[in-house]
Tab-separated table of C-alpha atoms and ligand atoms in Angstrom:
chain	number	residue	atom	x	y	z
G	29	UNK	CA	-18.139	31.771	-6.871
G	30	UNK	CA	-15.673	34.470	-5.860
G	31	UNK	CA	-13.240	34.986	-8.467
G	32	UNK	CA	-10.823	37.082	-6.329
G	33	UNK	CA	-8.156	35.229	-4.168
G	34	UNK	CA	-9.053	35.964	-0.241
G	35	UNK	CA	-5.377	37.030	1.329
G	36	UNK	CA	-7.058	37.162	4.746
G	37	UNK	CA	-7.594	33.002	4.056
G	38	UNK	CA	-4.266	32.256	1.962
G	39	UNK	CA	-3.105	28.505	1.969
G	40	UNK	CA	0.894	28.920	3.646
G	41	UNK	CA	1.894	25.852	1.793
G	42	UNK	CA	1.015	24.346	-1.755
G	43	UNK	CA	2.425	21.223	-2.671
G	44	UNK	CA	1.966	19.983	-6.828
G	45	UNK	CA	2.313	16.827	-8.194
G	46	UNK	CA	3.447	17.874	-11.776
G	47	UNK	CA	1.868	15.134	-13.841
G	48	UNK	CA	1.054	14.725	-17.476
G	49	UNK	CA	4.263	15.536	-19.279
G	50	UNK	CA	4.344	12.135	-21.844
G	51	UNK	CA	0.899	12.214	-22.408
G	52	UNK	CA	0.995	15.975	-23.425
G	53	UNK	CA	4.179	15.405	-25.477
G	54	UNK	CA	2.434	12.297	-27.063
G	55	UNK	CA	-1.050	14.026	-27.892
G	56	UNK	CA	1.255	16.690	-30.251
G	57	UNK	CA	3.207	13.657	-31.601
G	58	UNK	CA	6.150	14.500	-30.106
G	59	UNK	CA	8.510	12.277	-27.710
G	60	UNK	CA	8.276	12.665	-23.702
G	61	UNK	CA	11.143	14.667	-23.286
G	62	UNK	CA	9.472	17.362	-25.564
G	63	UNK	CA	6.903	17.012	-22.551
G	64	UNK	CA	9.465	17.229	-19.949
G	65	UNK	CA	11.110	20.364	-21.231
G	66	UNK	CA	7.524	21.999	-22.037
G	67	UNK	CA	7.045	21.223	-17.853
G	68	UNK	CA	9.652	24.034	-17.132
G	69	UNK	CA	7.380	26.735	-18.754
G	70	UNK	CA	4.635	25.876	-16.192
G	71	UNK	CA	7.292	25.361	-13.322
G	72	UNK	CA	8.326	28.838	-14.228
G	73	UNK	CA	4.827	30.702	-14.472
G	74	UNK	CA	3.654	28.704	-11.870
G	75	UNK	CA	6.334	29.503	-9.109
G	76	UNK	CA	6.110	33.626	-10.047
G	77	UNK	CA	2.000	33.170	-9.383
G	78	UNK	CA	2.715	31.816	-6.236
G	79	UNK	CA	5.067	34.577	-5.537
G	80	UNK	CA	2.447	37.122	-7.290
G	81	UNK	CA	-0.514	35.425	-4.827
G	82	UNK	CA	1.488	35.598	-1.701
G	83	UNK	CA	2.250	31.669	-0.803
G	84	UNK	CA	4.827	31.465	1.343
G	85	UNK	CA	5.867	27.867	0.748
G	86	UNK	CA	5.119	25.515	-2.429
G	87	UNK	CA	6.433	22.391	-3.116
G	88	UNK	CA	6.783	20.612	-6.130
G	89	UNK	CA	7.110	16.886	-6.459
G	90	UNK	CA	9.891	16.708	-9.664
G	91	UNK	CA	10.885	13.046	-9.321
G	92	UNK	CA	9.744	10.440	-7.058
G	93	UNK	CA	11.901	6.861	-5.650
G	94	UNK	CA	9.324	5.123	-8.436
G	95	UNK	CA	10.581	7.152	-11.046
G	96	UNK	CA	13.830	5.341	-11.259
G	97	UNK	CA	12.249	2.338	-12.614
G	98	UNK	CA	11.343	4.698	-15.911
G	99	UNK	CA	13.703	3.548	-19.138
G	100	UNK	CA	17.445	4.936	-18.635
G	101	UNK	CA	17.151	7.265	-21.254
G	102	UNK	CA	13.928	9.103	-19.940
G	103	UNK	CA	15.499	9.397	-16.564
G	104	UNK	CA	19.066	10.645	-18.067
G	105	UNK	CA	17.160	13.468	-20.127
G	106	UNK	CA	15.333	14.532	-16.682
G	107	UNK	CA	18.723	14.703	-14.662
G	108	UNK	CA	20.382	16.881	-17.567
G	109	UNK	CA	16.992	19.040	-17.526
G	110	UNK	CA	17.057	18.980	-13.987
G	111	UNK	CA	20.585	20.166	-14.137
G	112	UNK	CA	20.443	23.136	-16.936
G	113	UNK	CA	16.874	24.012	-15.250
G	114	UNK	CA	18.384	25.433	-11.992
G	115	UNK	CA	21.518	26.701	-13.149
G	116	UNK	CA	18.672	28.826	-15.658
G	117	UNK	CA	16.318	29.654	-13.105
G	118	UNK	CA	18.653	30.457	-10.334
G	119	UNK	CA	18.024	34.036	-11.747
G	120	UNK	CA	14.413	33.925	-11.386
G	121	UNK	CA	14.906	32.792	-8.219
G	122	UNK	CA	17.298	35.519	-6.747
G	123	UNK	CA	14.433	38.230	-8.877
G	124	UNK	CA	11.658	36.891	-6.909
G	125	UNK	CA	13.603	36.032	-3.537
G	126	UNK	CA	12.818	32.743	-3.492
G	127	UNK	CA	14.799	30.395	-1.353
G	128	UNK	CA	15.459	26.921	-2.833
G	129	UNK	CA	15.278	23.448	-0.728
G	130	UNK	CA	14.692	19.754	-1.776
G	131	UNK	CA	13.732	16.783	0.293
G	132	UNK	CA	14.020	13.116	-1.090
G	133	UNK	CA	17.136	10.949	-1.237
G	134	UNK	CA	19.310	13.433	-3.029
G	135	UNK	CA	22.357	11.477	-2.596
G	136	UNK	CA	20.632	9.515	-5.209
G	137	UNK	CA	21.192	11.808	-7.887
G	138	UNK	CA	23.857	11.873	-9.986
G	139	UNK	CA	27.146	13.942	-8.749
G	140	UNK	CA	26.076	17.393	-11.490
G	141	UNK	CA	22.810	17.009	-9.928
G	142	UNK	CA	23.812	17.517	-6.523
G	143	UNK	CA	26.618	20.470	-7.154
G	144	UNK	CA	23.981	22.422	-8.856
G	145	UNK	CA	21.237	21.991	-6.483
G	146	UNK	CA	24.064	22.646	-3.424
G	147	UNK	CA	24.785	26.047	-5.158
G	148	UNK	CA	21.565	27.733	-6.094
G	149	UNK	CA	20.524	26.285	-2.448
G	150	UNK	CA	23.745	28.459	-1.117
G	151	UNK	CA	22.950	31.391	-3.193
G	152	UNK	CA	19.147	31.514	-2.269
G	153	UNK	CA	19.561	30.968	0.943
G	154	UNK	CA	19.293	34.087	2.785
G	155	UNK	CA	15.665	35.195	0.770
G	156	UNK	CA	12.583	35.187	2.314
G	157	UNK	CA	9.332	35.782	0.108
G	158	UNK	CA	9.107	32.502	-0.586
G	159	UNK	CA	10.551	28.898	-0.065
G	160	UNK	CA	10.269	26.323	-3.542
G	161	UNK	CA	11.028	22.829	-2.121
G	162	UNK	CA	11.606	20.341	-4.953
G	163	UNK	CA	11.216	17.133	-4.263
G	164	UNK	CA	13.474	14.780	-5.801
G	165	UNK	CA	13.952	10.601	-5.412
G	166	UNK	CA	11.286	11.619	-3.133
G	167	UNK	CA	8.632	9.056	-1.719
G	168	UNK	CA	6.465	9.729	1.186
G	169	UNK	CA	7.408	6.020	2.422
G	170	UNK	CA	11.333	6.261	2.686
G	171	UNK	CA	10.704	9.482	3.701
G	172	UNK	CA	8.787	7.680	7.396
G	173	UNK	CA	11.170	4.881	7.100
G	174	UNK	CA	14.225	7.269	6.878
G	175	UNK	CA	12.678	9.222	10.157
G	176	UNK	CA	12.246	5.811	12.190
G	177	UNK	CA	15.938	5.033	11.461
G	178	UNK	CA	16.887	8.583	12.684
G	179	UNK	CA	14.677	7.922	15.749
G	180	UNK	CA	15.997	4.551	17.094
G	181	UNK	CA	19.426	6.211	15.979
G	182	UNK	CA	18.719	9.033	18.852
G	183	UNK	CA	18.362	9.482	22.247
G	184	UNK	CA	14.441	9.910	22.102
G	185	UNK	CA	12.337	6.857	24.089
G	186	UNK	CA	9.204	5.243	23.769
G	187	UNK	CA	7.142	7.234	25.634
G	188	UNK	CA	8.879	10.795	24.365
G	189	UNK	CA	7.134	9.574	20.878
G	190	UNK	CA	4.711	12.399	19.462
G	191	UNK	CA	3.415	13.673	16.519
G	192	UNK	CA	5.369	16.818	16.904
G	193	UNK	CA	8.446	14.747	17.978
G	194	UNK	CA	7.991	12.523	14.705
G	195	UNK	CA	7.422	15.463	12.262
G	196	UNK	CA	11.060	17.153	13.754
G	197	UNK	CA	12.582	13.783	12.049
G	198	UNK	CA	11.007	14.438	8.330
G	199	UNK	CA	12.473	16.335	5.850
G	200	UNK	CA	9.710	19.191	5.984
G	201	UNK	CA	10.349	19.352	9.984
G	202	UNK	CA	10.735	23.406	9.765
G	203	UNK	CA	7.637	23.611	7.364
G	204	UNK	CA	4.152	23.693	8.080
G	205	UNK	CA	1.569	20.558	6.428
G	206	UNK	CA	0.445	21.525	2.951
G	207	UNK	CA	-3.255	22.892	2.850
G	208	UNK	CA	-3.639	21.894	-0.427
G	209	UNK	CA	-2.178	19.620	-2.534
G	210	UNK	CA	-2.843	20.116	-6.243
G	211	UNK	CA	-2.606	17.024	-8.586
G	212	UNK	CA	-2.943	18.007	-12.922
G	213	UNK	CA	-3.263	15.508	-15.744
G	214	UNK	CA	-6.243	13.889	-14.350
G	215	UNK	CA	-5.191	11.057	-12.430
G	216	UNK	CA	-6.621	11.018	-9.073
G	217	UNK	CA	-3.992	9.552	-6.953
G	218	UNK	CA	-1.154	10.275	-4.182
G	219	UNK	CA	1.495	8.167	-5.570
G	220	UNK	CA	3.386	7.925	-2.478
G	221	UNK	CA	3.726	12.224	-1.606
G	222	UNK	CA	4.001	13.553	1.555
G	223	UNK	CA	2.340	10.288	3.314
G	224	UNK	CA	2.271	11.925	6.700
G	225	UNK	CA	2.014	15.817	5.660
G	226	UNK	CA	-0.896	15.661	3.468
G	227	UNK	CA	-3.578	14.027	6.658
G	228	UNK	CA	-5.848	16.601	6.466
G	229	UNK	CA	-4.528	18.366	3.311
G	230	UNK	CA	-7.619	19.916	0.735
G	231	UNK	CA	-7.275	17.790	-2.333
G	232	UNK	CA	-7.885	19.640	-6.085
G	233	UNK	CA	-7.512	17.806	-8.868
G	234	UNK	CA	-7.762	19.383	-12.419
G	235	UNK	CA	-6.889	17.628	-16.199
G	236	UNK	CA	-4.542	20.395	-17.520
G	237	UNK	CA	-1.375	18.307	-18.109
G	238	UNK	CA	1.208	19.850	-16.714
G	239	UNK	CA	2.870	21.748	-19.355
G	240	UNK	CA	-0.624	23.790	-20.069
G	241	UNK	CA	-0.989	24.542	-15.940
G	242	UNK	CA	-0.232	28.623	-15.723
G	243	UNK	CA	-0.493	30.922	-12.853
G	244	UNK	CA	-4.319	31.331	-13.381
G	245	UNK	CA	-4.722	27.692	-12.842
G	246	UNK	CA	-3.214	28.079	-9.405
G	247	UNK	CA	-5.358	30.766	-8.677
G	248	UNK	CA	-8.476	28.774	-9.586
G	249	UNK	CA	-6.975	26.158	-7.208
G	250	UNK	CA	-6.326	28.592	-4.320
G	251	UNK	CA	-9.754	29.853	-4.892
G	252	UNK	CA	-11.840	26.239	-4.599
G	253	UNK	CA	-9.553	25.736	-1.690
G	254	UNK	CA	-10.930	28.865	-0.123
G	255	UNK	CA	-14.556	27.826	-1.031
G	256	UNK	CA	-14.240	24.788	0.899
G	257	UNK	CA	-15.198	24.033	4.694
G	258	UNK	CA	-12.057	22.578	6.540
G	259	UNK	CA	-13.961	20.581	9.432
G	260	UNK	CA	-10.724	18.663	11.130
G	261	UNK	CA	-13.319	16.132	11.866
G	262	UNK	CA	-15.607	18.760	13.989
G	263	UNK	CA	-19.202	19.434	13.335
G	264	UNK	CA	-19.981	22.566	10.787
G	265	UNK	CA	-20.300	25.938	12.173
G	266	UNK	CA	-24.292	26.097	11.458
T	12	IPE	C1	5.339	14.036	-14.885
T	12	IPE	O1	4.917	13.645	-16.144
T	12	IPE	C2	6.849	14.163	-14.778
T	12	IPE	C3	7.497	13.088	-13.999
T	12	IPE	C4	6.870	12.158	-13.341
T	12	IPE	C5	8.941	13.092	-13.965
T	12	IPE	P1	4.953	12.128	-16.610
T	12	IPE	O2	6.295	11.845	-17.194
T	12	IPE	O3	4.529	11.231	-15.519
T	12	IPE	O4	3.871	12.139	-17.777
T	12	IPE	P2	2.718	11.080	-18.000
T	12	IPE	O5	2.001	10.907	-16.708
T	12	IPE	O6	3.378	9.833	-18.475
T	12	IPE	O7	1.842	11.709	-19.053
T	13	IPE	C1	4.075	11.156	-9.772
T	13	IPE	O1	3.814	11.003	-11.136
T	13	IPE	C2	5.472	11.614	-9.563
T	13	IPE	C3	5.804	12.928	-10.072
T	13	IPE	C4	4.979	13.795	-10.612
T	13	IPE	C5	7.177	13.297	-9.942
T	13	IPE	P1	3.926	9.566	-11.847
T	13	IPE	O2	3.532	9.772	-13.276
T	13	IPE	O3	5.237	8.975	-11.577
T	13	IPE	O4	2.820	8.751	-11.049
T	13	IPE	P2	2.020	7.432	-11.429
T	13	IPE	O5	3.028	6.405	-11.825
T	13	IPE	O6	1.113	7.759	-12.569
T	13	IPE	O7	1.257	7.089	-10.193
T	14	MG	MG1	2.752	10.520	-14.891
């Protein structure tokens, strides 16, 4: 197999579901915020890859609606990480000119939360090598329900109803589908992500818990995707 990424064939948008953080911490003997904080080294290697591989867009789901129901003091510790993470990283960010967004119900989140997401989103807002969308009190399922309410809310009717009409009410409406979605730890699930965006999305799943994935394990991943045969439900070239 090739072992060079293709940029004639480049995926536009990755989207990772960052799994495997307790287990990791657990395996070492440690507690799961040991895991949590290990994440940020892979967040942090994995973003500049992307950067370094030319990917214009990658998502990464952080926190999902489910997540809530995790004991108070586990989600506490991943607010306050969440918190001193970005106001560290903003740096990396501006060095790399990355633009920050989020989708997911951030007015969920506690009040630091917000203020320091709203200002590294302000101060990255005007770059443009890449956009790092963090999804937060995210599920793919509020996310439809939240665009129906917007819908019977406007002026749209019945028959004005399309796919690209839909899409416009999600919280990805400026961003294009994910071709790949990348899933570590080795579960093999969707666990309610990006329900609508991920239809024909190229699935790779590997077992690297999260805190082990580096930018070499994204290149592997762009490079299976590249080895694959995207058919859209036509026949094979041949
Ligand atoms: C992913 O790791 C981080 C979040 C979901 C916040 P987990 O915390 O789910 O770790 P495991 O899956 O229990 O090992
Ligand atoms: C999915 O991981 C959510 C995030 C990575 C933020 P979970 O660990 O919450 O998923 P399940 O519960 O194993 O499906
Ligand atoms: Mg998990």
């Amino acid at each position: 197999m090739n072992q060079i990424i293709n940029t004639l064939k480049l995926p536009k948008h990755i989207a990772i579901t960052m799994d495997g953080n307790g287990r990791w911490a657990k395996e070492k003997g440690k507690n799961r915020l040991f895991g949590h904080n290990n994440g940020v080294k892979a967040v942090r290697d994995t973003i500049e890859g992307a950067v370094e591989y030319g990917i214009k867009y990658i998502t990464l789901f952080a926190f999902s609606t489910e997540n809530w129901n995790r004991p108070k003091q586990e989600v506490n510790a991943l607010m306050t990480l969440l918190v001193s993470s970005i106001h560290k990283e903003t740096k990396t960010l501006l060095d790399n000119d990355i633009k920050l967004q989020t989708i997911g119900n951030i007015s969920k989140l506690p009040n630091r939360c917000q203020k320091e997401l709203c200002e590294c989103i302000d101060i990255t807002k005007e770059n443009k090598s890449m956009t790092l969308i963090l999804a937060l009190s995210y599920s793919g399922k509020w996310e439809i329900i939240n665009a129906v309410k917007n819908i019977i809310d406007s002026n749209i009717t019945k028959e004005e109803i399309s796919e690209e009409i839909f899409k416009q009410y999600l919280t990805t409406k400026n961003v294009p589908d994910p071709e790949l979605l990348i899933r570590t730890s080795g579960e093999h699930r969707i666990s309610n992500f990006m329900l609508w965006q991920i239809a024909y999305s190229e699935l790779y799943f590997t077992d690297k818990m999260w805190p082990d994935f580096r930018r070499e394990d994204l290149k592997k991943a762009i490079i299976n995707y590249q080895n694959r045969e995207r058919r859209f439900g036509k026949t094979n070239k041949e």
